[in-house]
Tab-separated table of C-alpha atoms and ligand atoms in Angstrom:
chain	number	residue	atom	x	y	z
A	1	MET	CA	45.457	128.745	3.723
A	2	GLN	CA	47.682	128.737	0.627
A	3	GLN	CA	49.363	132.086	-0.108
A	4	PRO	CA	48.460	133.620	-3.477
A	5	LYS	CA	51.244	133.629	-6.047
A	6	THR	CA	52.992	136.964	-6.617
A	7	ALA	CA	53.685	138.603	-9.976
A	8	LEU	CA	55.646	141.793	-10.576
A	9	ILE	CA	54.806	143.554	-13.835
A	10	THR	CA	56.847	146.449	-15.191
A	11	GLY	CA	54.770	149.110	-16.933
A	12	GLY	CA	51.647	147.710	-15.288
A	13	ASN	CA	49.911	151.086	-15.285
A	14	ASP	CA	48.982	151.176	-18.987
A	15	GLY	CA	48.435	149.188	-22.173
A	16	ILE	CA	49.266	145.490	-22.242
A	17	GLY	CA	50.889	145.590	-18.797
A	18	LYS	CA	47.783	146.950	-17.079
A	19	ALA	CA	45.570	144.415	-18.872
A	20	THR	CA	47.969	141.623	-17.827
A	21	ALA	CA	47.996	142.768	-14.196
A	22	THR	CA	44.197	143.031	-14.147
A	23	GLU	CA	43.714	139.526	-15.512
A	24	LEU	CA	46.265	137.991	-13.139
A	25	ALA	CA	44.575	139.707	-10.166
A	26	ARG	CA	41.209	138.431	-11.369
A	27	ARG	CA	42.710	134.933	-11.332
A	28	GLY	CA	43.726	135.344	-7.699
A	29	MET	CA	47.370	136.364	-7.997
A	30	ARG	CA	48.854	139.216	-5.989
A	31	VAL	CA	50.153	141.722	-8.551
A	32	ILE	CA	52.761	144.399	-8.009
A	33	ILE	CA	53.067	146.973	-10.736
A	34	ALA	CA	56.455	148.673	-11.130
A	35	CYS	CA	56.006	152.009	-12.877
A	36	ARG	CA	57.595	155.429	-13.188
A	37	ASN	CA	54.362	157.443	-13.243
A	38	GLU	CA	52.937	157.278	-9.715
A	39	GLU	CA	49.673	159.083	-10.431
A	40	LYS	CA	48.801	156.730	-13.295
A	41	ALA	CA	49.924	153.767	-11.202
A	42	ARG	CA	47.600	154.726	-8.312
A	43	GLN	CA	44.675	154.923	-10.726
A	44	ALA	CA	45.657	151.568	-12.246
A	45	ILE	CA	45.798	150.019	-8.750
A	46	ARG	CA	42.234	151.202	-8.088
A	47	ASP	CA	41.078	149.682	-11.401
A	48	ILE	CA	42.893	146.392	-10.768
A	49	GLN	CA	41.483	146.176	-7.215
A	50	GLN	CA	37.967	146.521	-8.599
A	51	GLU	CA	38.586	143.316	-10.543
A	52	GLY	CA	40.783	141.403	-8.131
A	53	GLY	CA	39.993	142.700	-4.649
A	54	GLU	CA	41.620	145.060	-2.140
A	55	ARG	CA	44.681	143.018	-1.185
A	56	GLN	CA	45.455	141.948	-4.700
A	57	ALA	CA	47.465	144.899	-6.050
A	58	ALA	CA	50.376	147.105	-4.988
A	59	PHE	CA	52.681	149.656	-6.599
A	60	LEU	CA	56.449	150.109	-6.572
A	61	PRO	CA	58.127	153.134	-8.167
A	62	CYS	CA	60.478	152.138	-10.989
A	63	ASP	CA	62.087	154.143	-13.753
A	64	LEU	CA	63.775	151.661	-16.065
A	65	ALA	CA	65.857	154.470	-17.541
A	66	SER	CA	67.772	154.776	-14.252
A	67	PHE	CA	69.876	152.055	-12.630
A	68	GLY	CA	69.526	153.834	-9.274
A	69	SER	CA	65.738	153.704	-9.481
A	70	ILE	CA	65.801	150.009	-10.455
A	71	ARG	CA	68.039	149.178	-7.495
A	72	GLU	CA	65.593	150.973	-5.188
A	73	THR	CA	62.657	149.045	-6.716
A	74	ALA	CA	64.389	145.738	-6.024
A	75	ARG	CA	65.280	146.835	-2.481
A	76	LEU	CA	61.679	147.850	-1.779
A	77	TYR	CA	60.397	144.585	-3.229
A	78	GLN	CA	62.685	142.562	-0.972
A	79	SER	CA	61.770	144.553	2.124
A	80	GLN	CA	57.994	144.385	1.544
A	81	PHE	CA	57.240	141.157	-0.279
A	82	GLY	CA	58.275	137.508	-0.194
A	83	PRO	CA	59.052	134.967	-2.925
A	84	LEU	CA	58.498	136.214	-6.464
A	85	ASP	CA	56.706	133.643	-8.615
A	86	VAL	CA	56.476	135.607	-11.854
A	87	LEU	CA	58.422	138.585	-13.175
A	88	ILE	CA	56.877	140.118	-16.290
A	89	ASN	CA	59.338	142.421	-18.033
A	90	ASN	CA	56.653	144.208	-19.987
A	91	ALA	CA	57.411	147.953	-20.019
A	92	GLY	CA	58.671	149.305	-23.299
A	93	ILE	CA	59.083	152.387	-25.363
A	94	PHE	CA	59.477	153.353	-28.969
A	95	THR	CA	60.949	156.690	-29.958
A	96	SER	CA	62.109	157.976	-33.318
A	97	GLN	CA	64.610	160.420	-31.786
A	98	LEU	CA	67.904	159.664	-30.094
A	99	GLU	CA	67.376	159.937	-26.341
A	100	TYR	CA	69.384	158.608	-23.414
A	101	THR	CA	68.970	156.849	-20.091
A	102	LYS	CA	70.359	158.399	-16.920
A	103	GLU	CA	73.570	156.405	-17.389
A	104	GLY	CA	73.897	157.537	-21.007
A	105	PHE	CA	72.619	154.519	-22.943
A	106	GLU	CA	70.419	154.835	-26.012
A	107	LEU	CA	66.947	154.992	-24.467
A	108	GLN	CA	65.208	152.061	-26.192
A	109	PHE	CA	68.100	149.682	-25.538
A	110	GLY	CA	68.402	151.068	-22.004
A	111	VAL	CA	64.734	150.767	-21.011
A	112	ASN	CA	63.599	147.781	-23.072
A	113	HIS	CA	66.657	145.617	-22.412
A	114	LEU	CA	69.251	146.920	-19.907
A	115	GLY	CA	66.757	148.059	-17.260
A	116	HIS	CA	64.993	144.701	-17.337
A	117	PHE	CA	68.312	142.852	-17.351
A	118	LEU	CA	69.314	144.623	-14.142
A	119	LEU	CA	65.900	144.252	-12.479
A	120	THR	CA	65.860	140.512	-13.224
A	121	HIS	CA	69.298	140.090	-11.673
A	122	LEU	CA	68.412	142.044	-8.566
A	123	LEU	CA	65.233	139.989	-8.061
A	124	MET	CA	66.915	136.642	-8.668
A	125	ASP	CA	67.094	135.730	-4.964
A	126	SER	CA	63.390	136.499	-4.477
A	127	MET	CA	62.578	134.340	-7.506
A	128	LYS	CA	64.719	131.492	-6.254
A	129	GLN	CA	62.613	131.464	-3.055
A	130	ALA	CA	59.546	130.635	-5.193
A	131	GLY	CA	58.779	127.049	-6.177
A	132	ALA	CA	58.932	127.318	-9.958
A	133	PRO	CA	59.678	130.935	-10.878
A	134	ARG	CA	58.976	132.379	-14.304
A	135	VAL	CA	60.354	135.362	-16.201
A	136	VAL	CA	58.150	136.581	-19.049
A	137	ASN	CA	59.887	138.992	-21.426
A	138	VAL	CA	57.559	140.969	-23.663
A	139	SER	CA	59.454	141.231	-26.940
A	140	SER	CA	58.021	141.728	-30.440
A	141	ILE	CA	58.306	140.184	-33.888
A	142	ALA	CA	60.185	143.404	-34.659
A	143	TYR	CA	63.121	141.424	-33.238
A	144	LEU	CA	63.361	139.718	-36.641
A	145	ARG	CA	64.876	142.905	-38.067
A	146	GLY	CA	67.173	143.445	-35.099
A	147	GLN	CA	70.953	143.447	-34.910
A	148	ILE	CA	73.075	144.265	-31.891
A	149	ASP	CA	75.402	147.160	-32.676
A	150	PHE	CA	77.835	146.891	-29.773
A	151	GLY	CA	79.670	150.034	-30.883
A	152	ASN	CA	76.552	152.189	-30.693
A	153	LEU	CA	74.815	151.213	-27.435
A	154	ARG	CA	75.325	154.750	-26.126
A	155	GLY	CA	74.218	156.309	-29.404
A	156	GLU	CA	77.851	157.008	-30.277
A	157	LYS	CA	77.013	157.366	-33.980
A	158	GLY	CA	74.944	160.460	-33.197
A	159	PRO	CA	71.408	161.655	-33.990
A	160	GLY	CA	72.106	161.884	-37.753
A	161	GLN	CA	72.530	158.094	-37.922
A	162	TYR	CA	69.620	157.305	-35.601
A	163	GLU	CA	66.716	155.199	-36.852
A	164	GLY	CA	64.013	154.650	-34.237
A	165	MET	CA	62.719	151.394	-35.721
A	166	LYS	CA	66.220	149.963	-35.969
A	167	ALA	CA	66.894	150.791	-32.319
A	168	TYR	CA	63.514	149.324	-31.294
A	169	ALA	CA	64.252	146.102	-33.251
A	170	GLN	CA	67.686	145.901	-31.590
A	171	SER	CA	66.105	146.179	-28.128
A	172	LYS	CA	63.506	143.517	-28.947
A	173	LEU	CA	66.193	141.137	-30.277
A	174	ALA	CA	68.017	141.783	-27.006
A	175	ASN	CA	64.855	140.614	-25.163
A	176	VAL	CA	64.935	137.307	-27.067
A	177	LEU	CA	68.688	136.776	-26.624
A	178	PHE	CA	68.380	137.613	-22.917
A	179	THR	CA	65.549	135.076	-22.531
A	180	ARG	CA	67.544	132.311	-24.168
A	181	GLU	CA	70.736	133.053	-22.246
A	182	LEU	CA	68.803	133.316	-18.954
A	183	ALA	CA	67.300	129.879	-19.606
A	184	ARG	CA	70.780	128.473	-20.336
A	185	ARG	CA	72.382	129.985	-17.227
A	186	HIS	CA	69.476	129.504	-14.811
A	187	PRO	CA	67.570	126.396	-15.931
A	188	LYS	CA	65.431	126.420	-12.756
A	189	ILE	CA	63.893	129.711	-13.877
A	190	ASN	CA	61.413	129.311	-16.718
A	191	ALA	CA	62.188	132.253	-19.002
A	192	TYR	CA	59.955	132.994	-21.982
A	193	ALA	CA	59.831	135.687	-24.658
A	194	LEU	CA	56.707	136.671	-26.550
A	195	HIS	CA	55.109	138.801	-29.217
A	196	PRO	CA	51.778	140.219	-27.984
A	197	GLY	CA	50.409	140.896	-31.482
A	198	PRO	CA	49.575	144.319	-32.910
A	199	VAL	CA	47.925	145.997	-29.926
A	200	ARG	CA	46.104	149.348	-29.706
A	201	THR	CA	48.258	151.184	-27.140
A	202	ARG	CA	50.294	154.395	-26.853
A	203	ILE	CA	53.597	152.770	-27.745
A	204	GLY	CA	53.834	154.135	-31.281
A	205	ASN	CA	52.736	157.668	-30.421
A	206	LYS	CA	56.298	159.018	-30.434
A	207	HIS	CA	56.802	159.057	-34.199
A	208	SER	CA	58.260	162.473	-34.990
A	209	ASN	CA	57.609	162.195	-38.726
A	210	TRP	CA	53.982	163.138	-39.555
A	211	PHE	CA	53.727	160.460	-42.258
A	212	THR	CA	54.704	157.511	-40.016
A	213	SER	CA	52.697	159.034	-37.183
A	214	LEU	CA	49.594	159.119	-39.397
A	215	GLY	CA	50.322	155.520	-40.493
A	216	TRP	CA	50.515	154.385	-36.848
A	217	HIS	CA	47.228	156.058	-35.937
A	218	LEU	CA	45.503	154.527	-38.989
A	219	LEU	CA	46.925	151.089	-38.218
A	220	LYS	CA	45.551	151.354	-34.684
A	221	ILE	CA	42.044	150.922	-36.114
A	222	PHE	CA	42.936	147.332	-37.045
A	223	MET	CA	44.811	146.464	-33.882
A	224	VAL	CA	43.507	144.345	-31.024
A	225	SER	CA	42.598	145.570	-27.526
A	226	PRO	CA	45.159	145.516	-24.682
A	227	GLU	CA	43.087	142.718	-23.077
A	228	LYS	CA	43.607	140.524	-26.159
A	229	GLY	CA	47.237	141.637	-26.328
A	230	ALA	CA	47.749	140.434	-22.735
A	231	LYS	CA	46.680	136.854	-23.487
A	232	THR	CA	50.103	135.395	-24.222
A	233	SER	CA	51.674	137.120	-21.194
A	234	VAL	CA	48.916	135.735	-18.948
A	235	TYR	CA	49.265	132.285	-20.529
A	236	LEU	CA	53.038	132.223	-19.954
A	237	ALA	CA	52.625	133.496	-16.386
A	238	THR	CA	50.073	130.873	-15.412
A	239	SER	CA	49.758	127.870	-17.685
A	240	PRO	CA	51.124	124.477	-16.577
A	241	GLU	CA	51.514	123.658	-20.298
A	242	VAL	CA	54.696	125.745	-20.584
A	243	GLU	CA	56.450	124.424	-17.481
A	244	GLY	CA	59.906	123.360	-18.649
A	245	ALA	CA	59.659	125.239	-21.975
A	246	GLY	CA	62.193	127.859	-20.846
A	247	GLY	CA	64.077	129.810	-23.503
A	248	GLN	CA	61.209	129.646	-26.016
A	249	PHE	CA	59.490	132.425	-27.979
A	250	PHE	CA	55.680	132.523	-28.146
A	251	ASP	CA	53.239	134.297	-30.408
A	252	ASP	CA	49.484	133.997	-29.881
A	253	LYS	CA	50.169	131.421	-27.143
A	254	GLN	CA	51.999	129.235	-29.670
A	255	ARG	CA	55.625	128.282	-29.313
A	256	GLN	CA	57.591	129.497	-32.364
A	257	ARG	CA	59.901	126.757	-33.544
A	258	THR	CA	61.781	128.858	-36.074
A	259	LEU	CA	63.737	131.817	-34.792
A	260	SER	CA	65.942	134.221	-36.703
A	261	GLU	CA	69.614	133.391	-37.120
A	262	ALA	CA	70.583	136.235	-34.750
A	263	ALA	CA	68.192	134.998	-32.045
A	264	ARG	CA	69.656	131.489	-32.296
A	265	ASP	CA	73.238	132.750	-32.080
A	266	GLU	CA	74.470	131.541	-28.668
A	267	GLY	CA	77.722	133.475	-29.005
A	268	LEU	CA	75.777	136.686	-29.534
A	269	GLY	CA	73.556	135.917	-26.528
A	270	ARG	CA	76.617	135.341	-24.366
A	271	ARG	CA	78.290	138.528	-25.588
A	272	LEU	CA	75.168	140.597	-24.915
A	273	TRP	CA	74.826	139.081	-21.442
A	274	GLU	CA	78.450	139.835	-20.588
A	275	ALA	CA	78.255	143.395	-21.967
A	276	SER	CA	75.007	144.034	-20.037
A	277	GLU	CA	76.446	142.560	-16.849
A	278	GLU	CA	79.541	144.716	-17.126
A	279	VAL	CA	77.656	148.005	-17.447
A	280	ALA	CA	74.826	147.202	-15.032
A	281	ALA	CA	77.183	145.880	-12.353
A	282	SER	CA	79.486	148.887	-12.574
A	283	LYS	CA	76.815	151.503	-11.766
B	301	LIG	N1	51.409	147.562	-28.785
B	301	LIG	C1	51.943	146.744	-29.670
B	301	LIG	O1	51.460	146.615	-30.812
B	301	LIG	C2	53.159	145.938	-29.330
B	301	LIG	C3	53.663	145.025	-30.283
B	301	LIG	C4	54.787	144.297	-29.965
B	301	LIG	C5	55.374	144.407	-28.720
B	301	LIG	N2	54.886	145.301	-27.811
B	301	LIG	C6	55.562	145.393	-26.508
B	301	LIG	O2	54.595	145.359	-25.483
B	301	LIG	C7	55.117	145.984	-24.297
B	301	LIG	C8	54.054	146.886	-23.677
B	301	LIG	O3	53.821	147.958	-24.567
B	301	LIG	P1	52.373	148.589	-24.793
B	301	LIG	O4	52.042	148.379	-26.212
B	301	LIG	O5	51.442	148.171	-23.746
B	301	LIG	O6	52.754	150.166	-24.665
B	301	LIG	P2	52.234	151.318	-23.682
B	301	LIG	O7	50.761	151.311	-23.568
B	301	LIG	O8	52.926	152.528	-24.179
B	301	LIG	O9	52.815	150.871	-22.277
B	301	LIG	C9	54.178	150.901	-22.035
B	301	LIG	C10	54.406	150.860	-20.548
B	301	LIG	O10	55.831	150.952	-20.327
B	301	LIG	C11	56.057	151.958	-19.365
B	301	LIG	N3	57.371	152.588	-19.477
B	301	LIG	C12	57.909	153.259	-20.518
B	301	LIG	N4	59.119	153.746	-20.190
B	301	LIG	C13	59.344	153.385	-18.903
B	301	LIG	C14	60.399	153.606	-17.987
B	301	LIG	N5	61.481	154.331	-18.299
B	301	LIG	N6	60.301	153.072	-16.750
B	301	LIG	C15	59.209	152.364	-16.378
B	301	LIG	N7	58.165	152.133	-17.196
B	301	LIG	C16	58.236	152.636	-18.442
B	301	LIG	C17	54.956	152.978	-19.623
B	301	LIG	O11	54.850	153.828	-18.504
B	301	LIG	P3	54.422	155.392	-18.622
B	301	LIG	O12	52.961	155.380	-18.506
B	301	LIG	O13	55.132	156.038	-17.486
B	301	LIG	O14	54.894	155.862	-19.973
B	301	LIG	C18	53.768	152.046	-19.814
B	301	LIG	O15	53.267	151.615	-18.590
B	301	LIG	C19	56.385	146.720	-24.739
B	301	LIG	O16	57.520	145.980	-24.321
B	301	LIG	C20	56.298	146.708	-26.259
B	301	LIG	O17	57.570	146.727	-26.875
B	301	LIG	C21	53.789	146.066	-28.091
């Protein structure tokens, strides 16, 4: 009997990640959700199993704000599971206040980009054991406003200069640059980036300003469900149509042919890769 394909989904206990994991399990894949909140993850596993069956879902602890935790996640994956067909770097946060990862990086850059950069590297051997591995990076069209401020990756400019949206856009541009550089360096891995659309989840709940917080909650009325928001992730994880389309950015299952100047900047992608490698390798 053919073994089911395996997908690991970060942040698979809530929002778009949980909806993605549920749909992949329903389609017969074995899904492993990597999450920091164990209680929520256990509940999510029960929900996913209802859709996909008992053997279809498992949980690995993973706090993307800690390199130590990420290393342990990768170690546990390698000791418990075999080839990794699909890695979905989905987890993400938005915060309007300057916060830090365990290693002292600005939290949004640390979780949304650096944590996933490290996890992807640590799981590379498991992916290479799979026939045609895929990495799906959940970015956002917020990347369009992003710039990489190499002098402020640890929040050196201080809380007075901190703008949550700017930091979020930086981290989402980093997702796109990482995808493109990964495709250049590892052409056998199909790496994609995507925008899931405006999706009704908890991600924008950490607005500290009452005005933007109210705006977010009002906007939620017009947003789509997590199930709809998961469609492009599921498509990129499963569809034969995108085989060989590594390095591309998708929105609503459509390949976007025009990217921002920053996203197309190969020198910037290389510099970000090297900077990320240096810090992630040294911890
Ligand atoms: N919703 C939208 O409109 C929208 C639009 C564009 C892009 N996106 C992107 O979509 C992705 C999923 O977001 P969502 O909207 O589904 O938000 P969400 O419902 O808030 O889910 C985010 C997930 O990330 C996890 N997470 C946060 N920090 C983590 C950490 N340090 N370690 C491990 N997991 C962590 C959360 O876990 P906890 O439960 O432990 O917090 C949760 O499972 C994100 O990358 C986001 O940038 C969303």
